[in-house]
Coordinates of C-alpha atoms and ligand atoms in Angstrom, one line a residue:
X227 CA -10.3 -119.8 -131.7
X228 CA -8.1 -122.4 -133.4
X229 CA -10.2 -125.0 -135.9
X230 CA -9.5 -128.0 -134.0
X231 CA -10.7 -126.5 -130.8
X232 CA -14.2 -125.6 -132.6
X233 CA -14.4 -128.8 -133.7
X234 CA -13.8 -130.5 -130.5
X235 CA -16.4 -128.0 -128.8
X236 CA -18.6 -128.9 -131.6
X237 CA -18.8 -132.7 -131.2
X238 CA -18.8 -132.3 -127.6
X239 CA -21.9 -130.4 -127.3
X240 CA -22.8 -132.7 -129.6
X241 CA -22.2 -135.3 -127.1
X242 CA -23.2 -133.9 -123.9
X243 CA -26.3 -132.6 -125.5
X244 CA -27.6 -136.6 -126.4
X245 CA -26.6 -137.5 -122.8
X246 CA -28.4 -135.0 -121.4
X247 CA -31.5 -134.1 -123.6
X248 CA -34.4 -134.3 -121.3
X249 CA -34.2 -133.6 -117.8
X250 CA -38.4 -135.8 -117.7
X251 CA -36.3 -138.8 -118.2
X252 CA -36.2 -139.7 -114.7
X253 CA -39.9 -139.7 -114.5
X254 CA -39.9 -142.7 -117.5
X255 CA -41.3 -145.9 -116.2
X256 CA -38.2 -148.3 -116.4
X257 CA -40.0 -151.3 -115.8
X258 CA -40.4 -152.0 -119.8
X259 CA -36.8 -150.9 -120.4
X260 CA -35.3 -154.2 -117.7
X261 CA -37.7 -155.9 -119.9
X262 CA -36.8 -155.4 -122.9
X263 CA -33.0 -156.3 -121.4
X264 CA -34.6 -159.7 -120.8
X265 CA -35.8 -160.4 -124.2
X266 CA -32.6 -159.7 -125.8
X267 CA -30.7 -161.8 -123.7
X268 CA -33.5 -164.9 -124.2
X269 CA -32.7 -164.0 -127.8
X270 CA -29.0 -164.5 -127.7
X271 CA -29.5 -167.7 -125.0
X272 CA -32.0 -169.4 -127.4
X273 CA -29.3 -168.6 -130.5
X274 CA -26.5 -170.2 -128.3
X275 CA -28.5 -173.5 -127.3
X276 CA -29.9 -173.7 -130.7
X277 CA -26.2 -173.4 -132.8
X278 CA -23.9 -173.8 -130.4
X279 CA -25.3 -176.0 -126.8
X280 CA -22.4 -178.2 -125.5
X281 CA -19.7 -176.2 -126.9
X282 CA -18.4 -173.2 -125.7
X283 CA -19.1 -170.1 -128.0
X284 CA -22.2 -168.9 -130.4
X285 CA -20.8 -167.6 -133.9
X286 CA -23.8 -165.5 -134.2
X287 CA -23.2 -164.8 -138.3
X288 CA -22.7 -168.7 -139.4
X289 CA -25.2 -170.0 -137.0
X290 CA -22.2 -172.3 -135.8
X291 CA -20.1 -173.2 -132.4
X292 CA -16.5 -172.4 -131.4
X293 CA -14.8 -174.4 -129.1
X294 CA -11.5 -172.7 -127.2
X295 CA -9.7 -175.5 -126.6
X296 CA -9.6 -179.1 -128.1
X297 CA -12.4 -180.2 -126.3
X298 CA -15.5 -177.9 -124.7
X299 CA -16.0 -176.6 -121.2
X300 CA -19.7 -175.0 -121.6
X301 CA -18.1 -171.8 -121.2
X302 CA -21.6 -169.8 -122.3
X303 CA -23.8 -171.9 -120.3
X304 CA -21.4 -171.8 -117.5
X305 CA -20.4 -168.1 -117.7
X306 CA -24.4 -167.5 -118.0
X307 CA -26.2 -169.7 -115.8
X308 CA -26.4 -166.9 -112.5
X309 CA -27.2 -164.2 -115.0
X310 CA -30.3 -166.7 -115.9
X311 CA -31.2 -166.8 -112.1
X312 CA -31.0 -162.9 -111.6
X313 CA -32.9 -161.9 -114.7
X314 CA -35.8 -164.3 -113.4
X315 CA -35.2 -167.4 -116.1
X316 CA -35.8 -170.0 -113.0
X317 CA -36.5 -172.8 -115.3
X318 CA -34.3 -172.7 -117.5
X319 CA -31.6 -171.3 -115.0
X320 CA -32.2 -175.2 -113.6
X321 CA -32.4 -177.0 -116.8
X322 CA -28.8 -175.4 -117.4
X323 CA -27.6 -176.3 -114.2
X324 CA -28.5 -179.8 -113.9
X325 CA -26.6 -179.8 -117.9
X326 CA -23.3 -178.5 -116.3
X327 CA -23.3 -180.9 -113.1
X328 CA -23.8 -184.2 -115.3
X329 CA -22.0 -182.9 -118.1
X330 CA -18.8 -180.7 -117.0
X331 CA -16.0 -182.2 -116.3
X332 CA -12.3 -180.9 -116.1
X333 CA -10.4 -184.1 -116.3
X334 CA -9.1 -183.0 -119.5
X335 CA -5.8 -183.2 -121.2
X336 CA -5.6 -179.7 -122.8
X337 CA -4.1 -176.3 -121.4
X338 CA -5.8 -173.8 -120.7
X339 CA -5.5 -169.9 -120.0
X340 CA -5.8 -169.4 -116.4
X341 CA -6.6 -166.4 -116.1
X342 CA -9.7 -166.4 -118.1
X343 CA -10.7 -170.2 -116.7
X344 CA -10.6 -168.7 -113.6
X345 CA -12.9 -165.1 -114.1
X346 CA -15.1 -167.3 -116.1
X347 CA -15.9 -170.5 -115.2
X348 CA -14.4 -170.9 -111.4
X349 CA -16.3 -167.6 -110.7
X350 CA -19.7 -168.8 -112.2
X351 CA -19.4 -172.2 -110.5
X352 CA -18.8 -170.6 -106.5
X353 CA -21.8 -167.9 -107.7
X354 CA -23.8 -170.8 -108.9
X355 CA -23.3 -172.8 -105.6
X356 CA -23.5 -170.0 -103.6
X357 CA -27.0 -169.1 -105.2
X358 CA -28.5 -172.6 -105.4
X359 CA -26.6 -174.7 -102.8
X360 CA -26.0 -176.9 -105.7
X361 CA -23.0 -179.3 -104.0
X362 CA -22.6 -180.7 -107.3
X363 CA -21.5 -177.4 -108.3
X364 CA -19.8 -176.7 -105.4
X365 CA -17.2 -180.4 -105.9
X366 CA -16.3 -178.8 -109.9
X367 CA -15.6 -175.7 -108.2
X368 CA -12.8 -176.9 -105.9
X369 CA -11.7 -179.7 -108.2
X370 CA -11.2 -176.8 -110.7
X371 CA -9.5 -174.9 -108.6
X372 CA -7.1 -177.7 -107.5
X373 CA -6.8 -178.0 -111.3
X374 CA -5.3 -174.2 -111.6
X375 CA -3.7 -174.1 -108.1
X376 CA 0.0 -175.3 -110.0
X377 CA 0.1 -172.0 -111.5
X378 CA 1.6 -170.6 -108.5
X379 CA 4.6 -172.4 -108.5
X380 CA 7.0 -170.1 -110.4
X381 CA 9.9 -169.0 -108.7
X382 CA 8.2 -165.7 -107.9
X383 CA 5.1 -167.0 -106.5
X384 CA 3.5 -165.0 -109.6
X385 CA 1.0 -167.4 -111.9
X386 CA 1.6 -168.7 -115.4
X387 CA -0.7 -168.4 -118.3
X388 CA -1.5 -171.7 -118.8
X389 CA -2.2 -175.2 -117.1
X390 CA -3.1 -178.2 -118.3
X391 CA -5.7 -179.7 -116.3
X392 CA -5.2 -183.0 -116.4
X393 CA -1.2 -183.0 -115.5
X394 CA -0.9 -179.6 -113.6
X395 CA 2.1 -178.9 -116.6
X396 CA 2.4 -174.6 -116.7
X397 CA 3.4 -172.6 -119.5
X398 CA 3.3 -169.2 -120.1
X399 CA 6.3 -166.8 -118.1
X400 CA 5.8 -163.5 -120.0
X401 CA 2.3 -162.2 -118.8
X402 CA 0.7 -158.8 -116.9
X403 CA -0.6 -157.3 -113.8
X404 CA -4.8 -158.3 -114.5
X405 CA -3.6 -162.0 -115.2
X406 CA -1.6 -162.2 -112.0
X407 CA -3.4 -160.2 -110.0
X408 CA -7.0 -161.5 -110.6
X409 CA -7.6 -164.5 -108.2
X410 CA -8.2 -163.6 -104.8
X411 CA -11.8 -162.5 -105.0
X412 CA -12.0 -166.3 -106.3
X413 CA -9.8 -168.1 -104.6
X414 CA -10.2 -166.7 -101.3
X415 CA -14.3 -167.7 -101.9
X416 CA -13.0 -171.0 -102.4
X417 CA -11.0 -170.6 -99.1
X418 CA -13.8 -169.6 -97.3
X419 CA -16.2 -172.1 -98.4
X420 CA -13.6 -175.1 -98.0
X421 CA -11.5 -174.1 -95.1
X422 CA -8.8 -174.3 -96.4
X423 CA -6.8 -170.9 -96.8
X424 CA -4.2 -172.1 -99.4
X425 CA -6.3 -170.7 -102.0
X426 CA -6.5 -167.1 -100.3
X427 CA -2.6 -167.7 -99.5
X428 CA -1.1 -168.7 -103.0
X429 CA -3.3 -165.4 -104.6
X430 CA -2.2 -163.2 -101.9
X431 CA 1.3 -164.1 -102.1
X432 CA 1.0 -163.0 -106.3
X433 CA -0.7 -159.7 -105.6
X434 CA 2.1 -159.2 -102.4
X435 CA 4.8 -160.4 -105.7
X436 CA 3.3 -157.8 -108.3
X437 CA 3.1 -155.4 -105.9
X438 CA 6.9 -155.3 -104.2
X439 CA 7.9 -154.2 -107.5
X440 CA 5.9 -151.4 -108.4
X441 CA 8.1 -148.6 -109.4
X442 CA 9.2 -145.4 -107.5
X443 CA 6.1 -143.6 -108.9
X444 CA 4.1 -146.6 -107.2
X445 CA 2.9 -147.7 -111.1
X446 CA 2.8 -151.4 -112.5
X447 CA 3.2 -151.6 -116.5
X448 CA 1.7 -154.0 -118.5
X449 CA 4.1 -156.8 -119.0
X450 CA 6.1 -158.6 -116.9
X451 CA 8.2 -162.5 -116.9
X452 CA 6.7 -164.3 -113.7
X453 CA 10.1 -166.4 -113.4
X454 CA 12.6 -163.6 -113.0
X455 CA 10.0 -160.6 -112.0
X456 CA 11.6 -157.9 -114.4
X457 CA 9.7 -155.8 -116.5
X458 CA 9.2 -156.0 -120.2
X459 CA 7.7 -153.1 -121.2
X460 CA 7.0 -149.5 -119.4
X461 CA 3.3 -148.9 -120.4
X462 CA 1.2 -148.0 -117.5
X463 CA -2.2 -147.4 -117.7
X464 CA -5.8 -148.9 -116.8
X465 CA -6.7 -150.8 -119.9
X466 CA -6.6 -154.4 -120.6
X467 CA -3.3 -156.1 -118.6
X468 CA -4.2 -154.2 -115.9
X469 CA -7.4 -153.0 -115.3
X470 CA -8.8 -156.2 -113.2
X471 CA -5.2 -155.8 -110.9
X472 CA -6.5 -153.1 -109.5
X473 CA -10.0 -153.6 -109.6
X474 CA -9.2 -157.0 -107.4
X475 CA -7.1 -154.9 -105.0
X476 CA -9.9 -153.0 -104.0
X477 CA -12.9 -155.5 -104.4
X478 CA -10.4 -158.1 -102.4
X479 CA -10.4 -156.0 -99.4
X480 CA -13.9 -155.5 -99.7
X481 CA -14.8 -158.7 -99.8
X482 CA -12.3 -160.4 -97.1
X483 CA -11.5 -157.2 -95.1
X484 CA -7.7 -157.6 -95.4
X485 CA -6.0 -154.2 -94.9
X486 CA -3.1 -155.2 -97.1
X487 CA -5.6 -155.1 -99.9
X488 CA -6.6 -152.3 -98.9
X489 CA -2.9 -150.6 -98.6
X490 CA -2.2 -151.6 -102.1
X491 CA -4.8 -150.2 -103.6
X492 CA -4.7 -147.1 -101.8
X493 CA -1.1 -146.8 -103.2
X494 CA -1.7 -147.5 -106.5
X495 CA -4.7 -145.1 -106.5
X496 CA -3.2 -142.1 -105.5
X497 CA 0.1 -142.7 -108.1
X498 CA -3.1 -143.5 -110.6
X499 CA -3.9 -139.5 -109.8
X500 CA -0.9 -138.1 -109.7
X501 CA 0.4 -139.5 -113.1
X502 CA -2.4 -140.9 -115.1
X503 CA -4.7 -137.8 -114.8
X504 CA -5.2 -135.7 -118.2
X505 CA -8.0 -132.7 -117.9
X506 CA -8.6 -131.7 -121.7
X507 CA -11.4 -129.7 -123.0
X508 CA -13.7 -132.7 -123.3
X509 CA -13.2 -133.8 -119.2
X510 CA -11.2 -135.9 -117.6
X511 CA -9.4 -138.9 -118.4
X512 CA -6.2 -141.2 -117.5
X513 CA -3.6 -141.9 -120.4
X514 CA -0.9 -144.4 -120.6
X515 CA 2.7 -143.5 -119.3
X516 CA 5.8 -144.6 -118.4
X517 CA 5.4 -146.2 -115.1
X518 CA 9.0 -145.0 -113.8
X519 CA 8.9 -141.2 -115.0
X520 CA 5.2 -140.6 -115.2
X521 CA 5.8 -138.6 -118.8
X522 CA 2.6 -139.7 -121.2
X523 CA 3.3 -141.8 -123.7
X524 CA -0.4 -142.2 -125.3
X525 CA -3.2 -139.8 -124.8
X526 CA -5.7 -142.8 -125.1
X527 CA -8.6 -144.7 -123.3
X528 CA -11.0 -147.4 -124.0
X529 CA -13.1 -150.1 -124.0
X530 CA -11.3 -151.9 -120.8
X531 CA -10.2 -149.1 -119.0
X532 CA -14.2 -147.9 -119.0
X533 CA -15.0 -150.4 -115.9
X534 CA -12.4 -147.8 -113.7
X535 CA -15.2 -145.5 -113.1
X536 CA -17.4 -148.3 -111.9
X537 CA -14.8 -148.8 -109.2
X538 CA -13.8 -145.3 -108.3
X539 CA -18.2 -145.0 -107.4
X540 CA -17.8 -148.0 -105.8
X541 CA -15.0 -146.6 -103.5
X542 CA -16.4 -143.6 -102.8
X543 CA -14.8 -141.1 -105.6
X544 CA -18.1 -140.0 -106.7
X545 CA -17.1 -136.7 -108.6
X546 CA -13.9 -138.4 -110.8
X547 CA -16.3 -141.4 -111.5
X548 CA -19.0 -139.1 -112.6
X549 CA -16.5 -137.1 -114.9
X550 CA -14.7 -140.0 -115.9
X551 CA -18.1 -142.3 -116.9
X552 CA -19.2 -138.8 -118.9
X553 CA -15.8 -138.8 -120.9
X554 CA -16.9 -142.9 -121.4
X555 CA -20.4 -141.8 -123.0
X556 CA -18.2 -139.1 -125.1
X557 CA -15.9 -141.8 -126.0
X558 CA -19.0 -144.1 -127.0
X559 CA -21.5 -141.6 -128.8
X560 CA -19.2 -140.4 -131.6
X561 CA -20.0 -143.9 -133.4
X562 CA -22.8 -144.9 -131.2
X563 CA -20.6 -147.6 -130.0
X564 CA -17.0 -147.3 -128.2
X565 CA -13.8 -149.1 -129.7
X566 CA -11.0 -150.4 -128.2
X567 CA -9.0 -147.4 -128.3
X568 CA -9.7 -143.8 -128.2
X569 CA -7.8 -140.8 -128.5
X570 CA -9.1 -138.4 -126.1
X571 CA -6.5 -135.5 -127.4
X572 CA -8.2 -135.6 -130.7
X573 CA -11.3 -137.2 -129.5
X574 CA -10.7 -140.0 -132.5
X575 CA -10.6 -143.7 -132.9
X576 CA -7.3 -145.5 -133.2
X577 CA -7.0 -147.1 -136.0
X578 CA -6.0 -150.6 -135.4
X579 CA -8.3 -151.0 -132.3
X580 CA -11.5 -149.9 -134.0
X581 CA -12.9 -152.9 -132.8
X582 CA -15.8 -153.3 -129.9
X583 CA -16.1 -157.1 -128.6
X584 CA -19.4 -156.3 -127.3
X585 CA -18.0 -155.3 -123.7
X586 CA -19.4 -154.5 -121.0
X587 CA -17.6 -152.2 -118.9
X588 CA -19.2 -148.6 -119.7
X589 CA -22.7 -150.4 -118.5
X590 CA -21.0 -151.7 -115.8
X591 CA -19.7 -148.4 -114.6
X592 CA -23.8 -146.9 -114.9
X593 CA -24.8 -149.7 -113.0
X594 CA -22.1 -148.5 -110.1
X595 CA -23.1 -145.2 -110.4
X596 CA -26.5 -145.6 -110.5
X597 CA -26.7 -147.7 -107.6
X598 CA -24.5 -145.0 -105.4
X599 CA -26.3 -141.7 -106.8
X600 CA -29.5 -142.9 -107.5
X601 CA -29.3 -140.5 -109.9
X602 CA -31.7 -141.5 -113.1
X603 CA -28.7 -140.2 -115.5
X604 CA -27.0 -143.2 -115.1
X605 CA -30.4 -145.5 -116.5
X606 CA -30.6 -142.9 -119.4
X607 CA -27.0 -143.5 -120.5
X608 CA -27.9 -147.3 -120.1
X609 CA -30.7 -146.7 -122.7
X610 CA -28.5 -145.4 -124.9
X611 CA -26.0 -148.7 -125.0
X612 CA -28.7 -150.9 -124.6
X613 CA -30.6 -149.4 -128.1
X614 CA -26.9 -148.9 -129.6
X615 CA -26.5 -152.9 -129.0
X616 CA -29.9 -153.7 -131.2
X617 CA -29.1 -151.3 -134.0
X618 CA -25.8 -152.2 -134.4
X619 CA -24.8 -155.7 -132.8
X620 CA -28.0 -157.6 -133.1
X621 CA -28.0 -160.8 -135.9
X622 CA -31.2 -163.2 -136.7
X623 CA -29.7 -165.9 -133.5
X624 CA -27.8 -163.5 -131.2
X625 CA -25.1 -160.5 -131.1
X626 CA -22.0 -159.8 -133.1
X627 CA -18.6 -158.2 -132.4
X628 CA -17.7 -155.6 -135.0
X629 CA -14.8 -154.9 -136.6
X630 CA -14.7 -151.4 -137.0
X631 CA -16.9 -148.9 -134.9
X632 CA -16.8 -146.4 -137.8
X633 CA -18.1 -149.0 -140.2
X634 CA -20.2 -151.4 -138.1
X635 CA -19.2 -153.8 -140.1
X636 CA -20.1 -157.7 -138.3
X637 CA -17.9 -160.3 -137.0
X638 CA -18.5 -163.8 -136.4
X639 CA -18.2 -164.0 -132.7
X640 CA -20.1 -164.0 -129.2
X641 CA -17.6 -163.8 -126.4
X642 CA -19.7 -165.1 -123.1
X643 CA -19.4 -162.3 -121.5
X644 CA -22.1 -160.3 -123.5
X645 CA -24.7 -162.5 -121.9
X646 CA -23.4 -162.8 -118.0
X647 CA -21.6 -159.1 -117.8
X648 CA -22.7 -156.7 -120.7
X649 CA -26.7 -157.7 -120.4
X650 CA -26.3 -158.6 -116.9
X651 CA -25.1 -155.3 -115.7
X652 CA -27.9 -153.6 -118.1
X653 CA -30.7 -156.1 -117.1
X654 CA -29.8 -154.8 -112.9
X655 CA -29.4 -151.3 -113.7
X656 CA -33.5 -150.7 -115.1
X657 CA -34.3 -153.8 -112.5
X658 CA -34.9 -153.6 -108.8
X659 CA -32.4 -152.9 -106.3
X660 CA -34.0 -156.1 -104.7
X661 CA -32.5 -158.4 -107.1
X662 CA -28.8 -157.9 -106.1
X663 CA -28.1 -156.1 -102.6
X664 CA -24.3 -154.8 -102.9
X665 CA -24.2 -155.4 -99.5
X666 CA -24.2 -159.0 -99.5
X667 CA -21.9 -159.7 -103.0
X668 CA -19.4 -158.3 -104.3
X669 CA -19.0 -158.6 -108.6
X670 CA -16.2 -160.7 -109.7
X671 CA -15.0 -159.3 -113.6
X672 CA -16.8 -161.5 -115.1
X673 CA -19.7 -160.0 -113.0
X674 CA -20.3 -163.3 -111.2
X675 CA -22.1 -162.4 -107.6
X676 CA -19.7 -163.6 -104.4
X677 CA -20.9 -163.5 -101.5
X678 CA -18.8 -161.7 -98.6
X679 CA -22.1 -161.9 -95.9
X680 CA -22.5 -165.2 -94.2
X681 CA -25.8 -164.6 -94.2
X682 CA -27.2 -167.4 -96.6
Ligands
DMJ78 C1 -14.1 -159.9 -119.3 O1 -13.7 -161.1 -119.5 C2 -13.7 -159.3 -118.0 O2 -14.5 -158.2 -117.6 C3 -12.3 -158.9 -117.9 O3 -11.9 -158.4 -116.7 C4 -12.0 -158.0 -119.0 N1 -12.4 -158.5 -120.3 C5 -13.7 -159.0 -120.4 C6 -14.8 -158.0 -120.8 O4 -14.5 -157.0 -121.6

């Protein structure tokens, strides 16, 4: 047997052996485990509104605020204020609220990054309205998305970057597939709550733009100018740029039953298998090729691409979700916590993307999978993030980013989406089915509940 090959057998018994060590675990009483999910996320909440309330960010190291833009939008209250609800913070979940309605406005003269304004904070505000009946925070939902509705007027019909919210002015032409093609679970709530289907129409029409120009293999790659619609690069794959495409394709047609959706995904889905698919020693996984000949390119996965085996459970793939969520948990247990990139053909980190931004797609993924197996497995890999998290994330006033998973050395920096995806998805994976029915809502990426039942 060649060295290498030992050595990958090694650390993948390794692996599977601290995934799987006790077969009793599904009898352990999970109730303190949703608990202690609840205390770390009042710990991060109190550092944010001690250090940072009325701007957007906690830096968790300096005890200090970060603001995106020249002026604040609330963005961790915002992002987090339905996460406060579903983890059972009632008070404070209002005291936050009535904070946003008096205090948010988006009369601002600064531009923004659509994309992420929309995931973020138009998402939270239609889950926040939705859950409360708030109308305040129904009126800065549609005025905000009034704000970003310019973004569609590109000679393609595909969105730029940036707007600015005060004039409507658009920057931005050379973007990718997740910041076109993440709208319509959004927009098409604002539709259905206002009437009015230009919202549905205008992130339709983007997805219908992307998609007419797929390649032969039925691939997108992960850059592409929104003014003349050509290409810019060839790398197809499911990481960041376009992970959230296809996760909207197949969450949009869930949510507003529109077989187009549904015929795009299914297209992409199958050329996913045919020419992403890589079955090594260690499992399976999907690596990054060129999207008109299929030949790899890179033999890697990650952070992002993580939340794909969330919605291959969610679809109904439940054997390349469960193989694809145990090569996540290989990816994340050589360090104890998963970096940006991975090399699954040496089973490595790649240096330059050592990083982890506290993310939370691999617990999004156990929460899918949980919720469609049942199967206690899931919860037990949950455990393992969650205590991963303390060890290595947790400061005095919150969590940090870290540089380098080999070195677990800190960085100054809370994105919001540790509070309303990372803990949120851990918090309803050890909680009670009760608390979210999957039924009802469908998860936006920022894992912001919509609602796709009319019953209230
Ligand atoms: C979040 O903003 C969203 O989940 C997005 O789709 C991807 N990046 C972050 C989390 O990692």
């Amino acid at each position: 047997m060649r060295l290498r090959t030992l050595i990958l057998l090694i650390i993948f018994c390794k692996v599977f052996l601290s995934c799987t060590k006790s077969s009793d675990w599904a009898k352990t009483d999970i109730q303190p485990l949703a608990d202690r999910v609840r205390t770390e996320f009042l710990h991060a909440w109190q550092g944010y509104k001690t250090y940072a309330w009325g701007h957007d960010d906690l830096k968790p190291l300096s005890k200090d605020y970060h603001d995106w833009y020249a002026e604040p939008l609330l963005m961790t209250a915002v992002d987090a204020v339905d996460a406060l609800y579903l983890l059972g913070f009632q008070e404070e979940a209002d005291r936050t609220r009535e904070y946003i309605a008096t205090h948010l406005r988006f009369d601002k003269d600064i531009s923004v990054k659509a994309f992420e304004i929309n995931i973020r904070l138009l998402g939270a505000l239609i889950s926040s309205y939705q859950l409360t009946n708030d109308r305040r925070l129904y009126d800065l939902a549609v005025d905000l998305g009034n704000r970003l509705l310019p973004i569609f007027n590109s000679p393609t019909g595909m969105p730029y970057v940036n707007v600015n919210l005060k004039t409507g002015e658009c920057s931005g032409k050379s973007t990718n597939p997740a910041e076109i093609g993440t709208y319509i679970l959004e927009f098409g709530s604002l539709s259905k709550l206002t009437g009015d289907p230009v919202y549905y129409e205008k992130a339709k029409s983007a997805l219908q733009a992307l998609f007419s120009r797929r390649s032969k293999l039925d691939l997108v790659a992960d850059a592409i100018d929104i003014e003349t619609g050509k290409w810019l690069n060839p790398n197809s794959h499911l990481g960041g740029c376009i992970d959230s495409y296809y996760e909207y394709l197949y969450k949009g047609w869930l949510a507003f039953d529109d077989p187009d959706l549904k015929h795009m995904w299914e297209t992409h889905l199958q050329a996913i298998r045919k020419h992403l698919t890589v079955e090594n020693e260690s499992g399976l996984w999907y690596g990054r090729v060129h999207f008109e000949t299929g030949v790899l390119r890179e033999p890697y996965w990650g952070g992002l691409d993580a939340f794909f085996a969330g919605v291959l459970a969610l679809s109904g793939d439940m054997e390349s979700a469960r193989r694809l969520q145990h090569s996540g948990m290989i990816m994340w247990n050589i360090h104890g916590l998963e970096p940006e990139l991975f090399d699954f053909s040496k089973l490595i980190v790649v240096d330059g993307a050592a990083a982890y931004h506290l993310r939370p797609e691999i617990s999004e993924s156990a929460f899918y999978l949980y919720r469609m197996t049942g199967d206690a497995l899931y919860q037990q890999m949950g455990e393992k993030i969650f205590d991963d998290l303390v060890t290595y994330c947790r400061t005095d006033v919150g969590y940090s980013h870290i540089a380098d998973v080999r070195t677990m050395e800190k960085l100054d920096q809370m994105e919001s989406f540790f509070l309303t995806e990372t803990l949120k998805y851990l918090y309803l994976l050890f909680a009670s089915k009760e608390v979210i029915d999957l039924n009802k809502y469908v998860f936006n990426t920022e894992a912001h509940p919509l609602r796709i039942s009319s019953e209230p």
